[in-house]
Tab-separated table of C-alpha atoms in Angstrom:
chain	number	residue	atom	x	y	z
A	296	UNK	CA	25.493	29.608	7.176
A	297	UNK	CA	27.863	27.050	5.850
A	298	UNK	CA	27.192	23.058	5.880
A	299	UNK	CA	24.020	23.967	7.214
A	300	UNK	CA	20.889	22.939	5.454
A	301	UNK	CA	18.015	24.676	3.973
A	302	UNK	CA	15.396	25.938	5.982
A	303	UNK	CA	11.963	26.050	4.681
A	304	UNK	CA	8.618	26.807	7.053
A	305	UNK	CA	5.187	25.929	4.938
A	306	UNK	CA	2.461	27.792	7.835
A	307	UNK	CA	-1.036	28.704	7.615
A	308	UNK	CA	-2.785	24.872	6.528
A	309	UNK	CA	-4.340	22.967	8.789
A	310	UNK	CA	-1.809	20.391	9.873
A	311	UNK	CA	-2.593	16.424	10.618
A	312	UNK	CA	-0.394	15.577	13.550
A	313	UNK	CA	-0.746	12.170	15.508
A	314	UNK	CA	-2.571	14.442	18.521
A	315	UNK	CA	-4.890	15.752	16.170
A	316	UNK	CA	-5.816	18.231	13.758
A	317	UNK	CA	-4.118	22.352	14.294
A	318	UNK	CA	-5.277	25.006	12.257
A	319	UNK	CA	-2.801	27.748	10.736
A	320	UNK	CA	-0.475	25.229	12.086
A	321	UNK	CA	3.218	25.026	10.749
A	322	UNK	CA	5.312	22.200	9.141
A	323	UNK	CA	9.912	23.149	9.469
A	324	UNK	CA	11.857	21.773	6.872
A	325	UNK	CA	14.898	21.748	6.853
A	326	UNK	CA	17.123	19.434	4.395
A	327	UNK	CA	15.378	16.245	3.816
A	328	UNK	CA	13.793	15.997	7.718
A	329	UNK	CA	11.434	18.049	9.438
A	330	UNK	CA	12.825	20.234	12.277
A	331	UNK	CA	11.611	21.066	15.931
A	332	UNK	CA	12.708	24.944	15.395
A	333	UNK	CA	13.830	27.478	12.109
A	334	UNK	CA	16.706	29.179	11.704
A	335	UNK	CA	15.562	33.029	11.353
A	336	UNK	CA	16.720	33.142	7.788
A	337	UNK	CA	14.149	30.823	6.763
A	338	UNK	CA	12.058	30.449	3.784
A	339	UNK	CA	8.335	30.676	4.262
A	340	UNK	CA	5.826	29.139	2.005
A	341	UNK	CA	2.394	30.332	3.088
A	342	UNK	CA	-0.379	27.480	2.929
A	343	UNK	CA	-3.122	29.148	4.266
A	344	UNK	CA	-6.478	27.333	3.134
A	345	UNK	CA	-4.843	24.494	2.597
A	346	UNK	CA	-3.946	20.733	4.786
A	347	UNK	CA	-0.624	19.307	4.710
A	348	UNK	CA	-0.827	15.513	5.646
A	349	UNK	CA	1.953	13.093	5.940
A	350	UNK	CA	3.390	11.354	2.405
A	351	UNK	CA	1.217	8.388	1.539
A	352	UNK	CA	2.901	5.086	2.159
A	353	UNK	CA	1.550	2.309	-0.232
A	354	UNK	CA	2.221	-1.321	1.006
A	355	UNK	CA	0.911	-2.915	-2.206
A	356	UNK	CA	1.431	-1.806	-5.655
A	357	UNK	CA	2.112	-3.340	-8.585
A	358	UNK	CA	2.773	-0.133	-11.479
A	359	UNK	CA	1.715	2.912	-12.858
A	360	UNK	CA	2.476	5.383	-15.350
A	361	UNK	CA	2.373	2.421	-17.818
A	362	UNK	CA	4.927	0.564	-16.190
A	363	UNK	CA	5.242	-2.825	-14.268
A	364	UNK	CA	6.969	-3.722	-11.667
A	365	UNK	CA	6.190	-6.762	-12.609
A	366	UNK	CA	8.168	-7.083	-15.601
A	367	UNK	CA	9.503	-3.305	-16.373
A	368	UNK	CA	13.031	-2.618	-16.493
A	369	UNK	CA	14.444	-0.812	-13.526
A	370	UNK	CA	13.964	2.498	-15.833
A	371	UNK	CA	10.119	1.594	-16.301
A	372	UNK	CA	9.928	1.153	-12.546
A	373	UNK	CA	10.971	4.673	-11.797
A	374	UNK	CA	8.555	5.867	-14.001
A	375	UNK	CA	6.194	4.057	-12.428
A	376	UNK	CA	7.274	5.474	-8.825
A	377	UNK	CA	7.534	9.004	-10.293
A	378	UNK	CA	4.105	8.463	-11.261
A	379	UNK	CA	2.615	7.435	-7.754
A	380	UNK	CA	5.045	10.406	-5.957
A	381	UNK	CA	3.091	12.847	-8.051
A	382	UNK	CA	-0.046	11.540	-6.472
A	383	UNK	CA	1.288	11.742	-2.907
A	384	UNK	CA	3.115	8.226	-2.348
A	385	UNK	CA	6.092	9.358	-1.056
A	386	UNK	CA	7.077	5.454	0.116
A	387	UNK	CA	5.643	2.535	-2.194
A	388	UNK	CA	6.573	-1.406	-1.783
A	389	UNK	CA	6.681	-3.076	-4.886
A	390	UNK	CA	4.153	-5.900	-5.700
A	391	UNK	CA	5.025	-9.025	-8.096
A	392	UNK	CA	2.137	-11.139	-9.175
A	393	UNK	CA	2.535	-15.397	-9.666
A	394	UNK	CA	5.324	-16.331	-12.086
A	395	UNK	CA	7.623	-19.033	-12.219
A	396	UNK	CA	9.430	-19.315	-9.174
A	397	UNK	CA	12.749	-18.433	-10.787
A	398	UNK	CA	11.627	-15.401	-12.565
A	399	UNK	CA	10.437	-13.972	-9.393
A	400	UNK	CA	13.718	-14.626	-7.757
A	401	UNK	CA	15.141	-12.871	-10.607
A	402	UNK	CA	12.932	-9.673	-10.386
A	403	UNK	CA	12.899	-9.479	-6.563
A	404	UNK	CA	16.936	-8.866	-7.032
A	405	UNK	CA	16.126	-6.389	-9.072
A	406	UNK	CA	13.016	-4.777	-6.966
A	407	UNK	CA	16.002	-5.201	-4.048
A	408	UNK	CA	18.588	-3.202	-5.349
A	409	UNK	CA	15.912	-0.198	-6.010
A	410	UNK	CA	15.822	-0.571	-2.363
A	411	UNK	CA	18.913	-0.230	-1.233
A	412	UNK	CA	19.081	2.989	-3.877
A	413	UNK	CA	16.192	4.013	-1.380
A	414	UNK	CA	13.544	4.509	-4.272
A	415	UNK	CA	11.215	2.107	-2.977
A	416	UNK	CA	10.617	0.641	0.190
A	417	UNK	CA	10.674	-3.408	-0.139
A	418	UNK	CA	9.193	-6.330	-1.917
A	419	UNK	CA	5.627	-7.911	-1.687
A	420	UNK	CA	4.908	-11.235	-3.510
A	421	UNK	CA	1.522	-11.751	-4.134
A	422	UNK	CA	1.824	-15.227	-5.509
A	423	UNK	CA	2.037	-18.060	-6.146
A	424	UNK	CA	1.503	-19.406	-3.449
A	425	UNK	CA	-2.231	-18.858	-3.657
A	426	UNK	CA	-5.521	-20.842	-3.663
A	427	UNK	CA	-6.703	-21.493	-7.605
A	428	UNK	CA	-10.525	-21.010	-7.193
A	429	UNK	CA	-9.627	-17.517	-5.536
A	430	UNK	CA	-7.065	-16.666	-8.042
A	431	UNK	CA	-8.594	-13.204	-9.295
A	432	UNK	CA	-5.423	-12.061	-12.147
A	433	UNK	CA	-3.298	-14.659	-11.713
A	434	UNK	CA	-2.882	-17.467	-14.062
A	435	UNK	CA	-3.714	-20.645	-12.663
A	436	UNK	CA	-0.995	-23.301	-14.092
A	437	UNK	CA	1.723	-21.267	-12.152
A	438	UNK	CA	-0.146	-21.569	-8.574
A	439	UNK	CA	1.605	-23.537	-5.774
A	440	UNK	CA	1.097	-24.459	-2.505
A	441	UNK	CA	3.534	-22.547	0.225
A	442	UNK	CA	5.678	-24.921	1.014
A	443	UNK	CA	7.860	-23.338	3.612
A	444	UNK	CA	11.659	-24.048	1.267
A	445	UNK	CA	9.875	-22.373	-2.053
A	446	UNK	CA	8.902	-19.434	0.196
A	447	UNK	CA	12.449	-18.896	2.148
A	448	UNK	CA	13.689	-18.912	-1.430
A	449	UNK	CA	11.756	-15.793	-2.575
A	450	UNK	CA	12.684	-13.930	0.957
A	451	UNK	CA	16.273	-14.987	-0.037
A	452	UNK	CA	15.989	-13.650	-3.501
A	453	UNK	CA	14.816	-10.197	-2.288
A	454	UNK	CA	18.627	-9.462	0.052
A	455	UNK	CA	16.032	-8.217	3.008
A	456	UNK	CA	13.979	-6.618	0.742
A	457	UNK	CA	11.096	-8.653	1.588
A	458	UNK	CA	8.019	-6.986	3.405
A	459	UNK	CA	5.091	-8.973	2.570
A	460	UNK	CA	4.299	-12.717	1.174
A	461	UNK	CA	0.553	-13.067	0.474
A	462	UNK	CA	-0.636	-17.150	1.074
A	463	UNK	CA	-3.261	-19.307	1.228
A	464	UNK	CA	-3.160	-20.081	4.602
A	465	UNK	CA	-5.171	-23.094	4.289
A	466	UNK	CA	-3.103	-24.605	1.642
A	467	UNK	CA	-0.474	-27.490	2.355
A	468	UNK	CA	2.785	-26.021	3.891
A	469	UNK	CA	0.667	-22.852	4.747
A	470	UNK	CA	0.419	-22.825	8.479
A	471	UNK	CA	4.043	-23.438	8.838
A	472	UNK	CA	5.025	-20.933	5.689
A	473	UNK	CA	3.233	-18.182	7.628
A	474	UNK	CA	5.515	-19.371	10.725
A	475	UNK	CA	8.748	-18.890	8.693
A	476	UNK	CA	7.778	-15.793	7.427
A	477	UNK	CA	7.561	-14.436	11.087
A	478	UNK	CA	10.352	-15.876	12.287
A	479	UNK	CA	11.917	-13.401	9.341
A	480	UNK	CA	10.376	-10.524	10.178
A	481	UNK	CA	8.548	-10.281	6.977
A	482	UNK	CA	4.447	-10.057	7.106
A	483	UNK	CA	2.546	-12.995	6.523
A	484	UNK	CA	-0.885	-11.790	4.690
A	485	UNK	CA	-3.783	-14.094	4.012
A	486	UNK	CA	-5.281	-13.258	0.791
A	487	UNK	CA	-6.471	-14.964	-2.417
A	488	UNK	CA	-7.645	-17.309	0.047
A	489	UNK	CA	-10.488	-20.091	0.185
A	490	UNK	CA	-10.017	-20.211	3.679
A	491	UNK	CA	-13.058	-21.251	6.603
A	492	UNK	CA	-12.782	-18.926	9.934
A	493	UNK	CA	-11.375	-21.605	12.031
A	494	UNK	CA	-8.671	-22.031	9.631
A	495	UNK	CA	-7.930	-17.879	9.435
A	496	UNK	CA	-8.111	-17.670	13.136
A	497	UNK	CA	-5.072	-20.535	13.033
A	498	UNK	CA	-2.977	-19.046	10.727
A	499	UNK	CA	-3.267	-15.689	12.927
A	500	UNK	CA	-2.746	-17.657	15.733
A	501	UNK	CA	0.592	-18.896	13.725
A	502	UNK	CA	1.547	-15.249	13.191
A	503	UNK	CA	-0.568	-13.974	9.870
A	504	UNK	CA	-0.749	-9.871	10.778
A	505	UNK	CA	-2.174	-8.406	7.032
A	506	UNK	CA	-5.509	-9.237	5.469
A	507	UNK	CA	-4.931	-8.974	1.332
A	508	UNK	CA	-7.498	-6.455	0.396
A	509	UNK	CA	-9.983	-7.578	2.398
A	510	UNK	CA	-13.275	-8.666	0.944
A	511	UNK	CA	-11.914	-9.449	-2.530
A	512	UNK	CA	-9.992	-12.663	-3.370
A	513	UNK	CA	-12.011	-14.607	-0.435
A	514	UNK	CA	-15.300	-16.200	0.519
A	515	UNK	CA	-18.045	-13.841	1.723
A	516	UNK	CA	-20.005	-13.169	5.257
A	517	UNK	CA	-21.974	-15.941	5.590
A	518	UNK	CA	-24.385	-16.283	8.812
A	519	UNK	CA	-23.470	-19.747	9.556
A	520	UNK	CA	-19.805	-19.980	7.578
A	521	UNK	CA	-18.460	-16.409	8.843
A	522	UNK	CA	-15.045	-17.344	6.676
A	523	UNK	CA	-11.825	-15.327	6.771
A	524	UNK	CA	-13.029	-12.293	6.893
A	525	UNK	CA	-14.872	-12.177	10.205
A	526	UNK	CA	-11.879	-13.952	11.857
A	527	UNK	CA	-9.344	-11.036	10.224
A	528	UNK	CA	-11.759	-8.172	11.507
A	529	UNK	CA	-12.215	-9.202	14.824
A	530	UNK	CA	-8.236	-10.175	15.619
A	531	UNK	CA	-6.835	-6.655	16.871
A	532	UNK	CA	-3.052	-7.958	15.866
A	533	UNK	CA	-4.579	-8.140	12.025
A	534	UNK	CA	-4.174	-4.608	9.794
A	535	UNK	CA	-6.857	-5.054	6.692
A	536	UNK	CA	-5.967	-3.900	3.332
A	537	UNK	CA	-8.431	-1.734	1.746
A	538	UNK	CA	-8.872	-0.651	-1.746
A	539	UNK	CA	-11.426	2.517	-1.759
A	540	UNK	CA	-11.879	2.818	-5.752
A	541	UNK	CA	-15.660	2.420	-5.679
A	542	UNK	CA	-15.238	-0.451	-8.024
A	543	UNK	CA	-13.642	-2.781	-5.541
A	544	UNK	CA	-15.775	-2.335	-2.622
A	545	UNK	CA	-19.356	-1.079	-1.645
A	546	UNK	CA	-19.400	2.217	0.756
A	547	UNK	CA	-20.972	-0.242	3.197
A	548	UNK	CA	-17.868	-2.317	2.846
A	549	UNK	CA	-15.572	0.125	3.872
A	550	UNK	CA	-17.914	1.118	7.017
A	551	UNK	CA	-17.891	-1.928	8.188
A	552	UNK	CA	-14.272	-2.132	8.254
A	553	UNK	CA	-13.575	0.717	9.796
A	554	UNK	CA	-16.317	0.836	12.145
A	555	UNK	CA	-14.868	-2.754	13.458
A	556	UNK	CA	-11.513	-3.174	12.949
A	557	UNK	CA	-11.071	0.653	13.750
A	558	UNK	CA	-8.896	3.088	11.421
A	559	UNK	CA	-5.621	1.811	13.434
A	560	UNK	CA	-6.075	-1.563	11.801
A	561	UNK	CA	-7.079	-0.292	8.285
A	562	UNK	CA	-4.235	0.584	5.281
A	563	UNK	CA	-5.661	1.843	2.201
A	564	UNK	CA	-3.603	0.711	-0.691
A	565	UNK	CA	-3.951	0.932	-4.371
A	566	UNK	CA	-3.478	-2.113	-5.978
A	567	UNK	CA	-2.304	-0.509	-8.695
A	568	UNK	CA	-1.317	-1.944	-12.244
A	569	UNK	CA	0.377	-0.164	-15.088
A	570	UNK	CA	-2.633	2.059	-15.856
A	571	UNK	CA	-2.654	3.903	-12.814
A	572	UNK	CA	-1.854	7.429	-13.918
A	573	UNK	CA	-1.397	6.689	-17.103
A	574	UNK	CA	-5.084	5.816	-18.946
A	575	UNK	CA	-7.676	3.442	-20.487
A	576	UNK	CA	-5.947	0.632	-22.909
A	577	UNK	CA	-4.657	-2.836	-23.049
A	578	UNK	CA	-2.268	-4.151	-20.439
A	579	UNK	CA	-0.270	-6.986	-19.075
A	580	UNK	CA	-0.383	-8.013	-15.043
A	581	UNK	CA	2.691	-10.567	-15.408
A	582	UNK	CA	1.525	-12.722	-18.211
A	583	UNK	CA	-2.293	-11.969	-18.461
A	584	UNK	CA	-3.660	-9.603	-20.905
A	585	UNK	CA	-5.479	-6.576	-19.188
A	586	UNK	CA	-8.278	-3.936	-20.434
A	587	UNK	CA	-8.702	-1.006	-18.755
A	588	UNK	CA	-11.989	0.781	-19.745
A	589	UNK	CA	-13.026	3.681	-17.982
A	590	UNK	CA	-10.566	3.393	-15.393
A	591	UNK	CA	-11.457	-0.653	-14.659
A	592	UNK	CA	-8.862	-2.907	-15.151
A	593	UNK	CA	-9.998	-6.576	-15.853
A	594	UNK	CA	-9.024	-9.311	-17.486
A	595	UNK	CA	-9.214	-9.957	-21.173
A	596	UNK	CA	-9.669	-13.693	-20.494
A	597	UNK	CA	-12.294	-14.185	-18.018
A	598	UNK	CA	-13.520	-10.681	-16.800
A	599	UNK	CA	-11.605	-10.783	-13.431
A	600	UNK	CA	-11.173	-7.387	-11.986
A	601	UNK	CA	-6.915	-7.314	-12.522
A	602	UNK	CA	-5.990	-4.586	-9.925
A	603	UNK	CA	-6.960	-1.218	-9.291
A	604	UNK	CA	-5.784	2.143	-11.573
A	605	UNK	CA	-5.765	3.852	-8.283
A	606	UNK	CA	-4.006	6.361	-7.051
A	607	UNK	CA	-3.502	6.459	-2.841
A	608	UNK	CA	-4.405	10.758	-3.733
A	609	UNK	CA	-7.903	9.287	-5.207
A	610	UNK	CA	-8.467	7.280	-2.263
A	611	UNK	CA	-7.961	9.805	0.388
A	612	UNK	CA	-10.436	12.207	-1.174
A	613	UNK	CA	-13.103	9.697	-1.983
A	614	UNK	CA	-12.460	8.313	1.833
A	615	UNK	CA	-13.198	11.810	3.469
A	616	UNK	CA	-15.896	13.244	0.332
A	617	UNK	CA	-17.681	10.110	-0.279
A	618	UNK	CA	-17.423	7.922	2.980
A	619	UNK	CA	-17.514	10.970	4.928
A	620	UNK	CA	-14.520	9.411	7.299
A	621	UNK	CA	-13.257	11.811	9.439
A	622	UNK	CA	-9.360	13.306	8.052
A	623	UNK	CA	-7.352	11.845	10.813
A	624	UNK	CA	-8.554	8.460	10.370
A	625	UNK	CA	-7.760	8.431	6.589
A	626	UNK	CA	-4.590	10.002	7.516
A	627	UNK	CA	-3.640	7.476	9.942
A	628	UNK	CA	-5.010	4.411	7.451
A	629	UNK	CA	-2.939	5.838	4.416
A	630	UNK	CA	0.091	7.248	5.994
A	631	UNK	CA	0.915	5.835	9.986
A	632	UNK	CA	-0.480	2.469	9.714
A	633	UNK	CA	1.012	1.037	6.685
A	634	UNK	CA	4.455	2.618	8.080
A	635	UNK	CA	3.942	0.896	11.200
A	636	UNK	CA	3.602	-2.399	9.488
A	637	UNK	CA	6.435	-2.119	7.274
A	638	UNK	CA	9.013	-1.244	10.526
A	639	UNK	CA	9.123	2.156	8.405
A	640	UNK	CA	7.173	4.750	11.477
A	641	UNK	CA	10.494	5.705	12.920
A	642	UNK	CA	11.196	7.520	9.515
A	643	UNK	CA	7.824	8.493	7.931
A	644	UNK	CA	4.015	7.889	8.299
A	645	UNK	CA	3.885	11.368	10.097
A	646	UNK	CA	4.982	14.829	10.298
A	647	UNK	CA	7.004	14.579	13.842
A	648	UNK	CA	10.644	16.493	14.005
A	649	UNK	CA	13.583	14.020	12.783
A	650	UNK	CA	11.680	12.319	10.502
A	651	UNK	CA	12.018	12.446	6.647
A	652	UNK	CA	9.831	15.886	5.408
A	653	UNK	CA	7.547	13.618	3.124
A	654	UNK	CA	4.142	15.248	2.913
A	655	UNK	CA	1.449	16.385	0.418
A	656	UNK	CA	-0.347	19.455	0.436
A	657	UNK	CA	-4.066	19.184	0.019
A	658	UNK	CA	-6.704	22.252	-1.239
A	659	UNK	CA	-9.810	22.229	0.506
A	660	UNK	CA	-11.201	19.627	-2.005
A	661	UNK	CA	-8.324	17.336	-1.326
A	662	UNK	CA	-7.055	17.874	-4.423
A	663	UNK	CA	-2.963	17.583	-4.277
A	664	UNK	CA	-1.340	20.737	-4.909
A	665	UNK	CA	2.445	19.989	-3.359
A	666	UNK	CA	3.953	16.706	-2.704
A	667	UNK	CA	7.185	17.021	-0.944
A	668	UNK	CA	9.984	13.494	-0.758
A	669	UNK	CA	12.905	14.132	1.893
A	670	UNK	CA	12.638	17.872	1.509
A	671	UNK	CA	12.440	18.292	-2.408
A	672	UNK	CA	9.653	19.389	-3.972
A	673	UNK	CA	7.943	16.807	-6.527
A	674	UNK	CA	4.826	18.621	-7.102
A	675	UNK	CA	5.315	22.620	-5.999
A	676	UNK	CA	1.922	23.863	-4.407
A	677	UNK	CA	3.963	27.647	-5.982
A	678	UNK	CA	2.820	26.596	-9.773
């Protein structure tokens, strides 16, 4: 018994492997990974009645639990993780908005050193470096074109932290931006973006791999002017960024995606701000001044919707309730394919022995009732 690790077996729930779906299936715990066998003195947690999915992995987020991670303290940050663990995010990447480009140099050291502590799992900047008539919450006098030494300076900033930089591809210095950013390893994601089709199918040709919650922040279908987002659905090296809120997108939307890009090129995210989890009021994103009323968040100036107060929990039931997706394809679009993107699927993004025991129990309503983070409880589905 000594030096070795708790054992815990949760059995009886329907279980969401990468094979498939198996009922009165079993998930081993033991310490903070999942194991192939149990010891026989193990604990047994019976889920019958009940799924267990992998922990939700949210690749863009920018609070919650009325904090920022845009401007919070590294104390208001936690709270803000806390806050999205509760709701099943068991791995979150923090996203800035535009600032000046020192400021965000100063916060991604900060954001980086959260990662090293392994609380969160990178850096996205979503800004500046984005196209002003497709601005959405950001405020337009800080706005730059990507030129490709202002970018390097932000991946610098972040000590490897950086995951994601969302451009204008189509803007001066974009092109060869998205090129640096490859060359990096960090994703290149076209968003906020005034872009035509031939332009999005260059920068994808230049290595662009994320679409920036597709649909929003970018010219619409058009029959003779297809625009980015025909070129980022059709590309099968291009994941697209969802957010399922039912204020963001039309069911039809979200169909459409799915039905063409398929749900191995979809990741639902959140888009969260501070309100997420936390209620209606007045907010900031960065600098802006945000009201969130009746679970909207838009600008004060302007109307803009200013991110989501979505929680990744909220979008998995309205995703299999509402859309009527099937469970493994949310599953895979909230959990596998964001940890794919982020380098991340060797650890998480599925409930396969050696990897970290992040999960989230789910009633049959697909309301949470556990969330478990490398083998601790968060949420206990015991009361």
């Amino acid at each position: 018994m000594s030096g070795r690790a708790h054992s815990t077996v949760l059995s009886g729930a329907r279980v969401v492997l990468p094979t498939g779906i198996v009922a009165g299936g079993r998930v081993i715990v033991e310490g903070a990974r999942i194991a192939g066998s149990a010891h026989e003195d193990s604990g047994l947690v019976d889920l019958s009645g009940h799924w267990i999915v992998p922990g939700f992995v949210d690749m863009h987020n920018h609070g919650g639990g009325g904090a920022s991670f845009t401007s919070g303290t590294a104390e208001e940050i936690l709270t803000g993780v806390r806050t999205h663990r509760e709701h099943g995010t068991t791995t979150l990447v923090a996203s800035t908005v535009t600032g000046d480009l020192d400021e965000l140099a100063r916060r991604a050291a900060l954001l980086a050193e959260l990662t090293q502590q392994g609380e969160i799992a990178g850096v996205h900047f979503e800004g500046p470096f984005i196209n002003p008539c497709r601005k959405g919450a950001h405020k337009e006098d800080l706005l730059r074109d990507p030129d490709p030494a202002e970018v390097r300076k932000l991946i610098d900033a972040a000590h490897g932290a950086a995951r994601m930089v969302t451009l204008a591809t189509e803007l001066p210095g974009g092109l060869d931006s998205v090129r640096l950013l490859a060359e990096h390893g960090v994703i290149a994601a076209i968003g906020h973006t005034d872009s035509t089709y031939d332009q999005t199918v260059q920068a994808i040709e230049a290595g662009a791999t994320v679409a920036t919650h597709l649909y929003n922040a970018m010219p619409g279908l058009e029959h003779r002017a297809p625009g980015p987002i025909a070129a980022l659905l059709e590309d099968e090296r291009v994941t697209v960024e969802l957010i399922n809120d039912g204020t963001h997108l039309h069911p039809a939307m979200l169909e459409l995606a799915f039905h063409h890009a398929g749900a191995h090129r979809v990741a639902l995210i959140t888009d969260a701000m501070d309100a997420a989890g936390f209620g209606d009021g007045t907010y900031h994103l960065g600098p802006l001044e945000v009201e969130v009323k009746d679970g909207v968040a838009r600008l004060v100036e302007g109307g803009s919707i200013a991110g989501s107060t979505l929680t990744l929990d909220t979008a998995f039931k309205r995703s299999v309730t509402v859309d009527r997706l099937p469970v493994e394809s949310v599953v895979q679009a909230i959990s596998a394919n964001p940890a794919k993107l982020l380098g991340l699927y060797d650890e998480v993004g599925s409930l396969e022995p050696g990897k970290y025991a992040d999960l989230v129990v789910l009633d049959a309503e697909f309301d949470v009732k556990g969330v478990m983070r490398r083998g601790e409880w968060i949420v206990s589905p015991l009361g």
